[in-house]
Amino acid sequence: GTWWHQGSGATATYRIHVTVDGNFTLGSNATINVDSNGYGRGLGPGAGSGACANGEPAASHGGMGGNAFNSTYGLYTMPTNLGSSAWTSGGGAVWLKVGNTATINGTITARPSSDLAQGSGGSIFIEAGSLAGSGTLDASCPYYGSPSWQAGGGGGRIAVVLDSGTTFGSVKMYAYGGRTLYGWWGAAGTIYRQKGGQPAGRGILTIDNNAQDTLARTMMPSSATGLDILTA
């Protein structure tokens, strides 16, 4: 089955926030899908243009959107914000707090839709004792190759914080910025992994835009000192 939440307007009204005392398993055929359920059109702290016209600015979140006029926002260590919107809607937000093992074999997605100025990726935040599985966490901006798509959104934010676990299983994590046929590509969002025993905020932060070069940037907060930062 699928879990989802409704889209919001100017206020962040809807999110998924689930607390499980024991173990949590997302099966291989199950999804948590909050794609396109962020802020309303042209709204949010990283909003892009809500106009239906070529060349309009895309939205930002973990990374800046293509041709953006608003910068990044939110916490890379505890992402709970909705994705902002431009002409298309940004991604929603998922927060799972699991007392023991979180096994992710299915998919959790918080992506924007794609057409003209794109919204930004949303948030996926997992707190757990340990992480297992081979599923996917995706707060990227999809690319469908439409010739009307002018500006790619900024990638969202993903964080996995473990109490005792020291590995992240084979779970795949993506927060790519959006691609476009016309060069205004969005910047990568953030992926933060913290193992059990690591001090709070001192895990590994990955910035990966899938080899997409862009004039947009992933802005780093001043609190990021002392991190191991991997770029790709």
Tab-separated table of N, CA, C and O in Angstrom, residues 8-102:
chain	number	residue	atom	x	y	z
A	8	SER	N	-0.222	21.390	0.896
A	8	SER	CA	-0.513	22.553	1.726
A	8	SER	C	-0.661	23.790	0.847
A	8	SER	O	-0.391	23.763	-0.353
A	9	GLY	N	-1.068	24.889	1.466
A	9	GLY	CA	-1.135	26.171	0.781
A	9	GLY	C	0.036	27.037	1.179
A	9	GLY	O	1.196	26.663	1.027
A	10	ALA	N	-0.240	28.194	1.781
A	10	ALA	CA	0.823	29.099	2.214
A	10	ALA	C	1.442	28.670	3.537
A	10	ALA	O	2.558	29.073	3.869
A	11	THR	N	0.739	27.826	4.299
A	11	THR	CA	1.211	27.341	5.598
A	11	THR	C	1.491	25.847	5.514
A	11	THR	O	0.756	25.116	4.848
A	12	ALA	N	2.541	25.412	6.215
A	12	ALA	CA	2.899	23.986	6.229
A	12	ALA	C	1.908	23.233	7.112
A	12	ALA	O	2.154	22.992	8.292
A	13	THR	N	0.789	22.843	6.533
A	13	THR	CA	-0.302	22.226	7.293
A	13	THR	C	-0.152	20.719	7.415
A	13	THR	O	-0.444	20.135	8.451
A	14	TYR	N	0.307	20.061	6.345
A	14	TYR	CA	0.309	18.599	6.298
A	14	TYR	C	1.721	18.026	6.196
A	14	TYR	O	2.562	18.534	5.456
A	15	ARG	N	1.968	16.969	6.983
A	15	ARG	CA	3.186	16.168	6.911
A	15	ARG	C	2.829	14.755	7.338
A	15	ARG	O	1.768	14.529	7.924
A	16	ILE	N	3.725	13.802	7.110
A	16	ILE	CA	3.633	12.484	7.748
A	16	ILE	C	4.638	12.455	8.878
A	16	ILE	O	5.824	12.701	8.667
A	17	HIS	N	4.172	12.160	10.090
A	17	HIS	CA	5.043	12.047	11.265
A	17	HIS	C	4.570	10.827	12.050
A	17	HIS	O	3.491	10.846	12.643
A	18	VAL	N	5.367	9.750	12.028
A	18	VAL	CA	4.982	8.479	12.630
A	18	VAL	C	6.024	8.067	13.663
A	18	VAL	O	7.228	8.089	13.388
A	19	THR	N	5.558	7.681	14.858
A	19	THR	CA	6.434	7.158	15.911
A	19	THR	C	6.094	5.696	16.166
A	19	THR	O	4.925	5.346	16.373
A	20	VAL	N	7.122	4.833	16.134
A	20	VAL	CA	6.962	3.394	16.376
A	20	VAL	C	7.908	3.004	17.506
A	20	VAL	O	9.121	3.228	17.403
A	21	ASP	N	7.379	2.418	18.571
A	21	ASP	CA	8.232	2.061	19.709
A	21	ASP	C	9.190	0.914	19.389
A	21	ASP	O	10.323	0.896	19.869
A	22	GLY	N	8.747	-0.053	18.594
A	22	GLY	CA	9.564	-1.222	18.299
A	22	GLY	C	10.218	-1.141	16.938
A	22	GLY	O	10.884	-0.160	16.607
A	23	ASN	N	10.019	-2.194	16.120
A	23	ASN	CA	10.575	-2.236	14.767
A	23	ASN	C	9.567	-1.691	13.755
A	23	ASN	O	8.354	-1.756	13.966
A	24	PHE	N	10.083	-1.195	12.646
A	24	PHE	CA	9.246	-0.711	11.547
A	24	PHE	C	9.781	-1.294	10.249
A	24	PHE	O	10.985	-1.241	9.986
A	25	THR	N	8.887	-1.866	9.425
A	25	THR	CA	9.292	-2.409	8.135
A	25	THR	C	8.436	-1.819	7.025
A	25	THR	O	7.203	-1.876	7.093
A	26	LEU	N	9.091	-1.246	6.027
A	26	LEU	CA	8.426	-0.826	4.803
A	26	LEU	C	8.718	-1.891	3.767
A	26	LEU	O	9.859	-2.038	3.314
A	27	GLY	N	7.698	-2.675	3.394
A	27	GLY	CA	7.883	-3.814	2.505
A	27	GLY	C	8.301	-3.403	1.100
A	27	GLY	O	8.168	-2.245	0.695
A	28	SER	N	8.780	-4.366	0.339
A	28	SER	CA	9.333	-4.077	-0.984
A	28	SER	C	8.286	-3.553	-1.951
A	28	SER	O	8.628	-2.876	-2.929
A	29	ASN	N	7.010	-3.842	-1.730
A	29	ASN	CA	5.951	-3.346	-2.604
A	29	ASN	C	5.218	-2.149	-1.999
A	29	ASN	O	4.211	-1.697	-2.565
A	30	ALA	N	5.706	-1.652	-0.884
A	30	ALA	CA	5.047	-0.542	-0.194
A	30	ALA	C	5.758	0.774	-0.489
A	30	ALA	O	6.959	0.802	-0.771
A	31	THR	N	5.015	1.871	-0.426
A	31	THR	CA	5.588	3.190	-0.672
A	31	THR	C	5.044	4.198	0.329
A	31	THR	O	3.904	4.092	0.794
A	32	ILE	N	5.888	5.171	0.643
A	32	ILE	CA	5.432	6.399	1.284
A	32	ILE	C	5.697	7.484	0.249
A	32	ILE	O	6.850	7.797	-0.054
A	33	ASN	N	4.642	8.010	-0.323
A	33	ASN	CA	4.759	8.885	-1.485
A	33	ASN	C	4.098	10.223	-1.188
A	33	ASN	O	2.869	10.323	-1.115
A	34	VAL	N	4.937	11.253	-0.992
A	34	VAL	CA	4.413	12.604	-0.761
A	34	VAL	C	4.877	13.536	-1.888
A	34	VAL	O	5.052	14.735	-1.689
A	35	ASP	N	5.047	12.967	-3.084
A	35	ASP	CA	5.432	13.753	-4.244
A	35	ASP	C	4.401	14.858	-4.516
A	35	ASP	O	3.184	14.616	-4.448
A	36	SER	N	4.899	16.060	-4.805
A	36	SER	CA	4.058	17.190	-5.212
A	36	SER	C	3.072	17.634	-4.138
A	36	SER	O	2.052	18.249	-4.460
A	37	ASN	N	3.355	17.331	-2.870
A	37	ASN	CA	2.445	17.701	-1.783
A	37	ASN	C	3.074	18.707	-0.821
A	37	ASN	O	2.822	18.688	0.376
A	38	GLY	N	3.923	19.591	-1.378
A	38	GLY	CA	4.532	20.644	-0.575
A	38	GLY	C	3.640	21.875	-0.500
A	38	GLY	O	2.414	21.780	-0.470
A	39	TYR	N	4.273	23.051	-0.462
A	39	TYR	CA	3.530	24.306	-0.417
A	39	TYR	C	2.737	24.511	-1.706
A	39	TYR	O	3.011	23.897	-2.736
A	40	GLY	N	1.759	25.424	-1.656
A	40	GLY	CA	0.969	25.748	-2.825
A	40	GLY	C	1.774	26.513	-3.863
A	40	GLY	O	2.884	26.995	-3.604
A	41	ARG	N	1.214	26.658	-5.037
A	41	ARG	CA	1.908	27.243	-6.179
A	41	ARG	C	2.511	28.615	-5.848
A	41	ARG	O	1.837	29.517	-5.359
A	42	GLY	N	3.839	28.748	-6.107
A	42	GLY	CA	4.536	30.007	-5.870
A	42	GLY	C	4.696	30.358	-4.414
A	42	GLY	O	4.971	31.517	-4.083
A	43	LEU	N	4.588	29.347	-3.508
A	43	LEU	CA	4.631	29.605	-2.065
A	43	LEU	C	5.719	28.774	-1.384
A	43	LEU	O	6.203	27.791	-1.927
A	44	GLY	N	6.069	29.186	-0.152
A	44	GLY	CA	7.101	28.512	0.633
A	44	GLY	C	8.319	29.393	0.788
A	44	GLY	O	8.519	30.356	0.040
A	45	PRO	N	9.171	29.104	1.788
A	45	PRO	CA	10.346	29.947	2.053
A	45	PRO	C	11.361	29.974	0.918
A	45	PRO	O	12.153	30.909	0.814
A	46	GLY	N	11.353	28.955	0.055
A	46	GLY	CA	12.264	28.938	-1.092
A	46	GLY	C	11.526	29.049	-2.405
A	46	GLY	O	12.016	28.586	-3.431
A	47	ALA	N	10.365	29.681	-2.379
A	47	ALA	CA	9.470	29.680	-3.533
A	47	ALA	C	10.123	30.226	-4.791
A	47	ALA	O	10.928	31.166	-4.751
A	48	GLY	N	9.736	29.642	-5.901
A	48	GLY	CA	10.070	30.188	-7.209
A	48	GLY	C	8.875	30.938	-7.762
A	48	GLY	O	7.955	31.293	-7.025
A	49	SER	N	8.856	31.142	-9.041
A	49	SER	CA	7.775	31.890	-9.673
A	49	SER	C	6.556	30.998	-9.900
A	49	SER	O	6.673	29.867	-10.361
A	50	GLY	N	5.397	31.536	-9.586
A	50	GLY	CA	4.160	30.821	-9.845
A	50	GLY	C	3.588	31.126	-11.207
A	50	GLY	O	2.480	30.676	-11.529
A	51	ALA	N	4.317	31.870	-12.026
A	51	ALA	CA	3.818	32.266	-13.343
A	51	ALA	C	3.964	31.130	-14.350
A	51	ALA	O	4.928	30.363	-14.310
A	52	CYS	N	3.015	31.041	-15.260
A	52	CYS	CA	3.058	30.035	-16.317
A	52	CYS	C	3.723	30.650	-17.543
A	52	CYS	O	3.055	31.133	-18.461
A	53	ALA	N	5.059	30.662	-17.514
A	53	ALA	CA	5.808	31.261	-18.615
A	53	ALA	C	7.200	30.657	-18.661
A	53	ALA	O	7.744	30.234	-17.630
A	54	ASN	N	7.784	30.607	-19.838
A	54	ASN	CA	9.127	30.080	-19.984
A	54	ASN	C	10.138	30.973	-19.279
A	54	ASN	O	9.995	32.196	-19.240
A	55	GLY	N	11.192	30.352	-18.717
A	55	GLY	CA	12.283	31.095	-18.102
A	55	GLY	C	12.031	31.568	-16.696
A	55	GLY	O	12.844	32.307	-16.132
A	56	GLU	N	10.927	31.161	-16.063
A	56	GLU	CA	10.630	31.607	-14.702
A	56	GLU	C	11.497	30.859	-13.679
A	56	GLU	O	11.854	29.700	-13.884
A	57	PRO	N	11.871	31.503	-12.537
A	57	PRO	CA	12.727	30.873	-11.532
A	57	PRO	C	12.079	29.665	-10.867
A	57	PRO	O	10.880	29.674	-10.567
A	58	ALA	N	12.889	28.646	-10.610
A	58	ALA	CA	12.446	27.454	-9.895
A	58	ALA	C	12.607	27.668	-8.387
A	58	ALA	O	13.163	28.667	-7.929
A	59	ALA	N	12.121	26.702	-7.602
A	59	ALA	CA	12.143	26.807	-6.144
A	59	ALA	C	13.400	26.186	-5.550
A	59	ALA	O	14.017	25.291	-6.138
A	60	SER	N	13.762	26.649	-4.361
A	60	SER	CA	14.926	26.148	-3.611
A	60	SER	C	14.463	25.406	-2.356
A	60	SER	O	13.354	25.606	-1.867
A	61	HIS	N	15.347	24.548	-1.829
A	61	HIS	CA	15.169	23.938	-0.504
A	61	HIS	C	16.552	23.568	0.024
A	61	HIS	O	17.265	24.407	0.544
A	62	GLY	N	16.972	22.288	-0.134
A	62	GLY	CA	18.326	21.917	0.266
A	62	GLY	C	19.371	22.501	-0.668
A	62	GLY	O	20.479	22.839	-0.267
A	63	GLY	N	19.028	22.599	-1.946
A	63	GLY	CA	19.841	23.284	-2.950
A	63	GLY	C	19.027	24.388	-3.585
A	63	GLY	O	17.789	24.400	-3.502
A	64	MET	N	19.702	25.319	-4.222
A	64	MET	CA	18.991	26.399	-4.895
A	64	MET	C	18.416	25.908	-6.223
A	64	MET	O	19.010	25.073	-6.898
A	65	GLY	N	17.258	26.435	-6.579
A	65	GLY	CA	16.660	26.107	-7.860
A	65	GLY	C	17.326	26.854	-8.993
A	65	GLY	O	18.047	27.847	-8.791
A	66	GLY	N	17.107	26.376	-10.211
A	66	GLY	CA	17.639	27.058	-11.382
A	66	GLY	C	17.039	28.445	-11.545
A	66	GLY	O	15.827	28.617	-11.443
A	67	ASN	N	17.916	29.452	-11.757
A	67	ASN	CA	17.482	30.834	-11.940
A	67	ASN	C	16.716	31.360	-10.722
A	67	ASN	O	15.864	32.247	-10.841
A	68	ALA	N	17.000	30.802	-9.537
A	68	ALA	CA	16.186	31.072	-8.340
A	68	ALA	C	16.389	32.486	-7.805
A	68	ALA	O	17.459	33.064	-7.926
A	69	PHE	N	15.331	33.014	-7.154
A	69	PHE	CA	15.456	34.276	-6.437
A	69	PHE	C	15.344	34.092	-4.932
A	69	PHE	O	15.469	35.040	-4.169
A	70	ASN	N	15.110	32.846	-4.438
A	70	ASN	CA	15.129	32.543	-3.011
A	70	ASN	C	16.195	31.479	-2.728
A	70	ASN	O	16.416	30.574	-3.534
A	71	SER	N	16.848	31.585	-1.567
A	71	SER	CA	17.939	30.685	-1.225
A	71	SER	C	17.433	29.448	-0.492
A	71	SER	O	16.227	29.210	-0.370
A	72	THR	N	18.371	28.644	0.029
A	72	THR	CA	18.048	27.399	0.718
A	72	THR	C	17.512	27.679	2.118
A	72	THR	O	17.662	28.770	2.658
A	73	TYR	N	16.904	26.654	2.728
A	73	TYR	CA	16.344	26.789	4.072
A	73	TYR	C	16.275	25.402	4.713
A	73	TYR	O	16.467	24.380	4.057
A	74	GLY	N	16.002	25.373	6.017
A	74	GLY	CA	15.830	24.109	6.725
A	74	GLY	C	17.120	23.578	7.321
A	74	GLY	O	18.214	24.087	7.076
A	75	LEU	N	16.998	22.526	8.143
A	75	LEU	CA	18.115	21.908	8.859
A	75	LEU	C	18.550	20.626	8.149
A	75	LEU	O	17.728	19.741	7.925
A	76	TYR	N	19.832	20.516	7.813
A	76	TYR	CA	20.303	19.296	7.156
A	76	TYR	C	20.335	18.123	8.122
A	76	TYR	O	20.267	16.968	7.707
A	77	THR	N	20.440	18.369	9.446
A	77	THR	CA	20.489	17.297	10.435
A	77	THR	C	19.108	16.832	10.867
A	77	THR	O	18.960	15.748	11.423
A	78	MET	N	18.076	17.643	10.639
A	78	MET	CA	16.720	17.330	11.086
A	78	MET	C	15.720	17.931	10.099
A	78	MET	O	15.033	18.894	10.405
A	79	PRO	N	15.659	17.404	8.882
A	79	PRO	CA	14.806	18.007	7.861
A	79	PRO	C	13.336	17.640	8.049
A	79	PRO	O	12.959	16.469	7.974
A	80	THR	N	12.512	18.639	8.267
A	80	THR	CA	11.073	18.418	8.433
A	80	THR	C	10.254	19.389	7.581
A	80	THR	O	9.036	19.389	7.658
A	81	ASN	N	10.924	20.206	6.768
A	81	ASN	CA	10.214	21.205	5.975
A	81	ASN	C	9.610	20.618	4.709
A	81	ASN	O	10.160	19.689	4.111
A	82	LEU	N	8.502	21.201	4.286
A	82	LEU	CA	7.957	20.900	2.974
A	82	LEU	C	8.836	21.524	1.894
A	82	LEU	O	9.514	22.525	2.138
A	83	GLY	N	8.793	20.954	0.709
A	83	GLY	CA	9.427	21.593	-0.432
A	83	GLY	C	8.614	22.800	-0.870
A	83	GLY	O	7.380	22.817	-0.789
A	84	SER	N	9.309	23.828	-1.322
A	84	SER	CA	8.623	25.016	-1.833
A	84	SER	C	8.169	24.782	-3.267
A	84	SER	O	8.635	23.865	-3.954
A	85	SER	N	7.276	25.626	-3.716
A	85	SER	CA	6.701	25.450	-5.045
A	85	SER	C	7.022	26.631	-5.941
A	85	SER	O	7.313	27.736	-5.475
A	86	ALA	N	6.980	26.381	-7.228
A	86	ALA	CA	7.047	27.433	-8.238
A	86	ALA	C	5.763	27.261	-9.067
A	86	ALA	O	4.683	27.246	-8.506
A	87	TRP	N	5.876	27.119	-10.398
A	87	TRP	CA	4.685	26.788	-11.168
A	87	TRP	C	4.184	25.391	-10.784
A	87	TRP	O	2.985	25.139	-10.717
A	88	THR	N	5.114	24.472	-10.508
A	88	THR	CA	4.733	23.137	-10.045
A	88	THR	C	5.011	23.006	-8.549
A	88	THR	O	5.802	23.740	-7.973
A	89	SER	N	4.359	22.041	-7.940
A	89	SER	CA	4.421	21.871	-6.485
A	89	SER	C	5.694	21.165	-6.040
A	89	SER	O	6.201	20.271	-6.729
A	90	GLY	N	6.204	21.562	-4.870
A	90	GLY	CA	7.354	20.893	-4.275
A	90	GLY	C	6.955	19.599	-3.582
A	90	GLY	O	5.772	19.244	-3.485
A	91	GLY	N	7.959	18.874	-3.097
A	91	GLY	CA	7.713	17.616	-2.394
A	91	GLY	C	7.228	17.837	-0.976
A	91	GLY	O	7.410	18.903	-0.388
A	92	GLY	N	6.606	16.816	-0.412
A	92	GLY	CA	6.107	16.874	0.957
A	92	GLY	C	7.180	16.503	1.971
A	92	GLY	O	8.385	16.596	1.695
A	93	ALA	N	6.753	16.076	3.167
A	93	ALA	CA	7.690	15.798	4.258
A	93	ALA	C	7.294	14.523	4.998
A	93	ALA	O	6.112	14.327	5.319
A	94	VAL	N	8.296	13.676	5.273
A	94	VAL	CA	8.106	12.413	5.996
A	94	VAL	C	9.080	12.366	7.160
A	94	VAL	O	10.284	12.585	6.975
A	95	TRP	N	8.569	12.055	8.354
A	95	TRP	CA	9.406	11.950	9.556
A	95	TRP	C	9.019	10.657	10.262
A	95	TRP	O	7.896	10.513	10.741
A	96	LEU	N	9.959	9.704	10.305
A	96	LEU	CA	9.756	8.433	10.995
A	96	LEU	C	10.676	8.364	12.206
A	96	LEU	O	11.884	8.549	12.078
A	97	LYS	N	10.093	8.075	13.366
A	97	LYS	CA	10.888	7.896	14.589
A	97	LYS	C	10.645	6.473	15.075
A	97	LYS	O	9.539	6.131	15.516
A	98	VAL	N	11.693	5.623	14.969
A	98	VAL	CA	11.568	4.186	15.208
A	98	VAL	C	12.460	3.798	16.381
A	98	VAL	O	13.674	4.065	16.367
A	99	GLY	N	11.887	3.137	17.382
A	99	GLY	CA	12.636	2.807	18.586
A	99	GLY	C	13.723	1.776	18.375
A	99	GLY	O	14.800	1.874	18.966
A	100	ASN	N	13.462	0.790	17.532
A	100	ASN	CA	14.449	-0.253	17.273
A	100	ASN	C	14.938	-0.173	15.822
A	100	ASN	O	15.536	0.807	15.450
A	101	THR	N	14.678	-1.210	15.014
A	101	THR	CA	15.215	-1.244	13.650
A	101	THR	C	14.190	-0.752	12.634
A	101	THR	O	13.048	-1.223	12.618
A	102	ALA	N	14.609	0.164	11.796
A	102	ALA	CA	13.804	0.585	10.645
A	102	ALA	C	14.326	-0.158	9.420
A	102	ALA	O	15.475	0.025	9.011
